[in-house]
PDB file of C-alpha atoms in Angstrom:
ATOM      1  CA  UNK A   1     -51.082 -13.266 -16.382  1.00 55.00           C
ATOM      2  CA  UNK A   2     -50.367 -10.090 -14.020  1.00 57.00           C
ATOM      3  CA  UNK A   3     -46.554  -8.653 -13.380  1.00 55.00           C
ATOM      4  CA  UNK A   4     -45.565  -7.690  -9.905  1.00 54.00           C
ATOM      5  CA  UNK A   5     -43.487  -4.664 -10.040  1.00 51.00           C
ATOM      6  CA  UNK A   6     -40.876  -3.777  -7.864  1.00 49.00           C
ATOM      7  CA  UNK A   7     -39.898  -0.802  -5.911  1.00 48.00           C
ATOM      8  CA  UNK A   8     -36.533   0.274  -5.600  1.00 44.00           C
ATOM      9  CA  UNK A   9     -35.552   2.686  -2.673  1.00 47.00           C
ATOM     10  CA  UNK A  10     -32.363   3.721  -1.506  1.00 46.00           C
ATOM     11  CA  UNK A  11     -31.781   5.539   1.238  1.00 46.00           C
ATOM     12  CA  UNK A  12     -30.106   8.945   1.981  1.00 47.00           C
ATOM     13  CA  UNK A  13     -27.971   7.922   4.868  1.00 48.00           C
ATOM     14  CA  UNK A  14     -23.597   7.593   3.032  1.00 46.00           C
ATOM     15  CA  UNK A  15     -21.235   5.375   4.280  1.00 48.00           C
ATOM     16  CA  UNK A  16     -17.778   5.159   3.721  1.00 47.00           C
ATOM     17  CA  UNK A  17     -17.218   1.431   2.614  1.00 47.00           C
ATOM     18  CA  UNK A  18     -13.839  -1.148   1.749  1.00 48.00           C
ATOM     19  CA  UNK A  19     -13.546  -0.744  -2.027  1.00 45.00           C
ATOM     20  CA  UNK A  20     -11.553  -3.909  -1.339  1.00 46.00           C
ATOM     21  CA  UNK A  21     -13.963  -6.058  -0.571  1.00 45.00           C
ATOM     22  CA  UNK A  22     -16.048  -7.588  -2.954  1.00 46.00           C
ATOM     23  CA  UNK A  23     -20.463  -6.984  -1.736  1.00 42.00           C
ATOM     24  CA  UNK A  24     -23.082  -8.443  -3.293  1.00 45.00           C
ATOM     25  CA  UNK A  25     -26.200  -8.007  -3.521  1.00 46.00           C
ATOM     26  CA  UNK A  26     -28.790 -10.439  -4.073  1.00 43.00           C
ATOM     27  CA  UNK A  27     -32.661  -9.930  -4.881  1.00 45.00           C
ATOM     28  CA  UNK A  28     -35.257 -12.767  -4.489  1.00 45.00           C
ATOM     29  CA  UNK A  29     -38.251 -12.735  -5.236  1.00 46.00           C
ATOM     30  CA  UNK A  30     -41.282 -13.697  -2.229  1.00 47.00           C
ATOM     31  CA  UNK A  31     -42.415 -16.281  -1.488  1.00 48.00           C
ATOM     32  CA  UNK A  32     -45.610 -17.358  -3.545  1.00 52.00           C
ATOM     33  CA  UNK A  33     -46.565 -19.076  -0.759  1.00 54.00           C
ATOM     34  CA  UNK A  34     -47.514 -17.999   3.084  1.00 58.00           C
ATOM     35  CA  UNK A  35     -44.972 -19.405   5.341  1.00 58.00           C
ATOM     36  CA  UNK A  36     -41.926 -17.609   4.259  1.00 58.00           C
ATOM     37  CA  UNK A  37     -38.817 -19.002   5.491  1.00 63.00           C
ATOM     38  CA  UNK A  38     -37.178 -16.832   7.985  1.00 67.00           C
ATOM     39  CA  UNK A  39     -33.198 -17.594   7.972  1.00 59.00           C
ATOM     40  CA  UNK A  40     -30.736 -16.189  10.862  1.00 64.00           C
ATOM     41  CA  UNK A  41     -28.993 -13.688   9.331  1.00 59.00           C
ATOM     42  CA  UNK A  42     -26.360 -13.338  12.409  1.00 63.00           C
ATOM     43  CA  UNK A  43     -24.826 -17.277  11.589  1.00 62.00           C
ATOM     44  CA  UNK A  44     -23.814 -16.404   8.269  1.00 57.00           C
ATOM     45  CA  UNK A  45     -20.243 -15.803   8.152  1.00 59.00           C
ATOM     46  CA  UNK A  46     -17.911 -12.711   5.890  1.00 57.00           C
ATOM     47  CA  UNK A  47     -16.423 -14.604   3.021  1.00 52.00           C
ATOM     48  CA  UNK A  48     -12.959 -12.522   2.130  1.00 53.00           C
ATOM     49  CA  UNK A  49     -12.195 -12.345  -1.585  1.00 46.00           C
ATOM     50  CA  UNK A  50      -9.557 -12.179  -2.765  1.00 50.00           C
ATOM     51  CA  UNK A  51      -8.877 -10.814  -6.143  1.00 48.00           C
ATOM     52  CA  UNK A  52      -6.422 -12.620  -8.083  1.00 49.00           C
ATOM     53  CA  UNK A  53      -4.445 -10.201  -9.925  1.00 47.00           C
ATOM     54  CA  UNK A  54      -2.304 -11.703 -13.507  1.00 57.00           C
ATOM     55  CA  UNK A  55      -2.385  -8.796 -15.368  1.00 81.00           C
ATOM     56  CA  UNK A  56       1.365  -6.602 -16.110  1.00 87.00           C
ATOM     57  CA  UNK A  57       0.652  -3.375 -14.359  1.00 89.00           C
ATOM     58  CA  UNK A  58       2.657  -0.560 -16.472  1.00 90.00           C
ATOM     59  CA  UNK A  59       5.523   1.526 -14.634  1.00 86.00           C
ATOM     60  CA  UNK A  60       3.730   4.736 -14.917  1.00 88.00           C
ATOM     61  CA  UNK A  61       0.455   3.179 -13.657  1.00 87.00           C
ATOM     62  CA  UNK A  62       1.550   1.138 -10.885  1.00 89.00           C
ATOM     63  CA  UNK A  63       0.799   2.126  -7.239  1.00 91.00           C
ATOM     64  CA  UNK A  64       3.972   1.867  -4.810  1.00 92.00           C
ATOM     65  CA  UNK A  65       6.270   1.472  -7.790  1.00 92.00           C
ATOM     66  CA  UNK A  66       9.864  -1.398  -7.757  1.00 94.00           C
ATOM     67  CA  UNK A  67      12.151   0.125  -5.111  1.00 93.00           C
ATOM     68  CA  UNK A  68      15.698  -0.105  -7.194  1.00 92.00           C
ATOM     69  CA  UNK A  69      18.503  -0.856  -3.676  1.00 91.00           C
ATOM     70  CA  UNK A  70      19.634   1.956  -2.442  1.00 90.00           C
ATOM     71  CA  UNK A  71      15.753   3.686  -2.301  1.00 90.00           C
ATOM     72  CA  UNK A  72      14.121   2.763   0.417  1.00 92.00           C
ATOM     73  CA  UNK A  73      12.590   4.015   3.271  1.00 91.00           C
ATOM     74  CA  UNK A  74      10.886   7.528   0.677  1.00 92.00           C
ATOM     75  CA  UNK A  75       7.562   8.726  -0.119  1.00 92.00           C
ATOM     76  CA  UNK A  76       6.235   7.142  -3.863  1.00 91.00           C
ATOM     77  CA  UNK A  77       6.726  10.708  -5.249  1.00 92.00           C
ATOM     78  CA  UNK A  78      10.294  10.353  -3.902  1.00 94.00           C
ATOM     79  CA  UNK A  79      11.409   6.363  -4.967  1.00 93.00           C
ATOM     80  CA  UNK A  80       9.378   7.038  -8.535  1.00 92.00           C
ATOM     81  CA  UNK A  81      12.118  10.286  -9.066  1.00 93.00           C
ATOM     82  CA  UNK A  82      14.992   7.559  -7.666  1.00 93.00           C
ATOM     83  CA  UNK A  83      14.075   4.454  -9.936  1.00 92.00           C
ATOM     84  CA  UNK A  84      14.486   6.724 -12.880  1.00 91.00           C
ATOM     85  CA  UNK A  85      17.199   8.340 -11.735  1.00 93.00           C
ATOM     86  CA  UNK A  86      19.329   5.091 -10.578  1.00 93.00           C
ATOM     87  CA  UNK A  87      18.329   3.167 -13.730  1.00 91.00           C
ATOM     88  CA  UNK A  88      20.342   5.906 -16.870  1.00 91.00           C
ATOM     89  CA  UNK A  89      22.787   6.086 -13.948  1.00 92.00           C
ATOM     90  CA  UNK A  90      23.089   2.373 -14.292  1.00 92.00           C
ATOM     91  CA  UNK A  91      23.233   2.289 -18.218  1.00 90.00           C
ATOM     92  CA  UNK A  92      25.645   5.173 -18.350  1.00 90.00           C
ATOM     93  CA  UNK A  93      28.082   3.150 -15.571  1.00 92.00           C
ATOM     94  CA  UNK A  94      27.645  -0.635 -17.537  1.00 92.00           C
ATOM     95  CA  UNK A  95      26.613   0.304 -21.390  1.00 89.00           C
ATOM     96  CA  UNK A  96      30.151  -0.247 -23.458  1.00 88.00           C
ATOM     97  CA  UNK A  97      29.339   2.819 -26.189  1.00 80.00           C
ATOM     98  CA  UNK A  98      33.474   1.765 -27.778  1.00 84.00           C
ATOM     99  CA  UNK A  99      29.985  -0.673 -30.126  1.00 87.00           C
ATOM    100  CA  UNK A 100      28.953   1.295 -31.538  1.00 82.00           C
ATOM    101  CA  UNK A 101      32.497   2.574 -33.367  1.00 81.00           C
ATOM    102  CA  UNK A 102      33.203  -0.689 -33.713  1.00 85.00           C
ATOM    103  CA  UNK A 103      30.454  -1.896 -35.949  1.00 85.00           C
ATOM    104  CA  UNK A 104      30.853   1.815 -38.180  1.00 81.00           C
ATOM    105  CA  UNK A 105      28.370   3.411 -36.986  1.00 82.00           C
ATOM    106  CA  UNK A 106      27.774   7.381 -39.171  1.00 83.00           C
ATOM    107  CA  UNK A 107      27.207   9.901 -36.151  1.00 82.00           C
ATOM    108  CA  UNK A 108      24.280  10.741 -35.244  1.00 86.00           C
ATOM    109  CA  UNK A 109      21.670  10.108 -32.330  1.00 88.00           C
ATOM    110  CA  UNK A 110      20.607   6.793 -32.157  1.00 87.00           C
ATOM    111  CA  UNK A 111      17.725   5.312 -29.419  1.00 90.00           C
ATOM    112  CA  UNK A 112      18.263   1.714 -28.498  1.00 91.00           C
ATOM    113  CA  UNK A 113      14.392   0.460 -26.760  1.00 93.00           C
ATOM    114  CA  UNK A 114      14.570  -1.969 -23.805  1.00 93.00           C
ATOM    115  CA  UNK A 115      10.923  -2.914 -22.550  1.00 94.00           C
ATOM    116  CA  UNK A 116      11.481  -5.295 -19.998  1.00 94.00           C
ATOM    117  CA  UNK A 117       9.622  -6.793 -17.190  1.00 94.00           C
ATOM    118  CA  UNK A 118       9.413  -6.493 -13.481  1.00 94.00           C
ATOM    119  CA  UNK A 119       8.420 -10.126 -11.698  1.00 94.00           C
ATOM    120  CA  UNK A 120       6.706 -10.387  -8.484  1.00 92.00           C
ATOM    121  CA  UNK A 121       9.681 -11.732  -7.237  1.00 94.00           C
ATOM    122  CA  UNK A 122      11.372  -7.839  -8.414  1.00 93.00           C
ATOM    123  CA  UNK A 123      13.646  -9.534 -10.723  1.00 94.00           C
ATOM    124  CA  UNK A 124      14.245  -8.281 -14.338  1.00 94.00           C
ATOM    125  CA  UNK A 125      12.378 -11.208 -17.295  1.00 94.00           C
ATOM    126  CA  UNK A 126      10.586 -10.890 -20.348  1.00 93.00           C
ATOM    127  CA  UNK A 127      13.617  -8.203 -21.958  1.00 94.00           C
ATOM    128  CA  UNK A 128      13.216  -7.384 -25.003  1.00 95.00           C
ATOM    129  CA  UNK A 129      15.049  -4.684 -27.031  1.00 94.00           C
ATOM    130  CA  UNK A 130      15.189  -3.331 -31.025  1.00 94.00           C
ATOM    131  CA  UNK A 131      17.974  -1.431 -31.971  1.00 91.00           C
ATOM    132  CA  UNK A 132      20.344   0.233 -34.711  1.00 90.00           C
ATOM    133  CA  UNK A 133      22.705  -2.896 -34.875  1.00 90.00           C
ATOM    134  CA  UNK A 134      22.268  -6.442 -33.299  1.00 93.00           C
ATOM    135  CA  UNK A 135      25.535  -5.828 -31.295  1.00 93.00           C
ATOM    136  CA  UNK A 136      24.162  -3.196 -29.257  1.00 92.00           C
ATOM    137  CA  UNK A 137      20.837  -4.852 -28.485  1.00 93.00           C
ATOM    138  CA  UNK A 138      23.119  -7.315 -27.452  1.00 94.00           C
ATOM    139  CA  UNK A 139      25.199  -5.447 -25.041  1.00 93.00           C
ATOM    140  CA  UNK A 140      21.389  -3.555 -24.005  1.00 93.00           C
ATOM    141  CA  UNK A 141      19.840  -7.106 -22.840  1.00 95.00           C
ATOM    142  CA  UNK A 142      23.402  -7.729 -21.312  1.00 94.00           C
ATOM    143  CA  UNK A 143      22.765  -4.411 -19.575  1.00 93.00           C
ATOM    144  CA  UNK A 144      19.435  -5.157 -18.466  1.00 94.00           C
ATOM    145  CA  UNK A 145      20.665  -8.955 -16.963  1.00 94.00           C
ATOM    146  CA  UNK A 146      23.476  -7.318 -14.646  1.00 94.00           C
ATOM    147  CA  UNK A 147      20.719  -5.236 -13.041  1.00 93.00           C
ATOM    148  CA  UNK A 148      20.014  -5.448  -9.512  1.00 93.00           C
ATOM    149  CA  UNK A 149      16.682  -7.720  -7.854  1.00 94.00           C
ATOM    150  CA  UNK A 150      14.043  -5.078  -7.183  1.00 94.00           C
ATOM    151  CA  UNK A 151      11.273  -5.331  -4.137  1.00 93.00           C
ATOM    152  CA  UNK A 152       8.794  -5.864  -7.140  1.00 94.00           C
ATOM    153  CA  UNK A 153       6.173  -2.790  -7.216  1.00 93.00           C
ATOM    154  CA  UNK A 154       2.696  -3.363  -4.985  1.00 92.00           C
ATOM    155  CA  UNK A 155      -0.890  -2.953  -6.441  1.00 90.00           C
ATOM    156  CA  UNK A 156      -4.088  -3.241  -3.433  1.00 89.00           C
ATOM    157  CA  UNK A 157      -1.273  -4.150  -0.975  1.00 89.00           C
ATOM    158  CA  UNK A 158      -0.759  -7.102  -3.215  1.00 91.00           C
ATOM    159  CA  UNK A 159       3.171  -7.711  -5.552  1.00 93.00           C
ATOM    160  CA  UNK A 160       2.282  -7.265  -9.093  1.00 94.00           C
ATOM    161  CA  UNK A 161       4.160  -7.705 -12.723  1.00 94.00           C
ATOM    162  CA  UNK A 162       5.470  -4.480 -13.340  1.00 93.00           C
ATOM    163  CA  UNK A 163       6.268  -3.367 -17.117  1.00 94.00           C
ATOM    164  CA  UNK A 164       8.652  -0.598 -18.069  1.00 92.00           C
ATOM    165  CA  UNK A 165      10.173   0.840 -20.906  1.00 92.00           C
ATOM    166  CA  UNK A 166      13.890   1.950 -20.669  1.00 90.00           C
ATOM    167  CA  UNK A 167      15.387   3.607 -24.042  1.00 92.00           C
ATOM    168  CA  UNK A 168      18.979   3.686 -24.158  1.00 89.00           C
ATOM    169  CA  UNK A 169      19.957   6.520 -26.846  1.00 88.00           C
ATOM    170  CA  UNK A 170      23.762   7.898 -27.508  1.00 84.00           C
ATOM    171  CA  UNK A 171      25.238   9.595 -29.908  1.00 83.00           C
ATOM    172  CA  UNK A 172      28.624   8.615 -32.412  1.00 81.00           C
ATOM    173  CA  UNK A 173      30.319  11.948 -33.647  1.00 81.00           C
TER     174      UNK A 173
END
């Protein structure tokens, strides 16, 4: 049995390409007969393949963060800062800290961990909360559900789901 060796030659020419297009090269063995079939490469249409992003992107990794109402038209860096600032202000304005006194928490610092997803339509879904007391968790849930609709986050110019974590810290005296 005779084995043919293939030789790959790389061209030194470098071209800038669009990384969002899928390019697939197909290597075909040479035909065994002496009558090779000719293929007209100009007759092949370009095929655009749009990769569907179904995963959830963490807020810290998203290319274009969701936009909180009032943060429109900012650069990406300023939008992230505006988003965080508006989120903190929203919680401060709406969180009923008297609940901590009502349930008799000892003096000290407490934290409620919240995590939710801003879906590809800008709606808050899949809320998860862990706190020192069920009533505080219920209050945090109430606040998260009150959040306004966002302009969705984008990855590769496609609306995606974005995971956001929001710790709520408060003190009892």
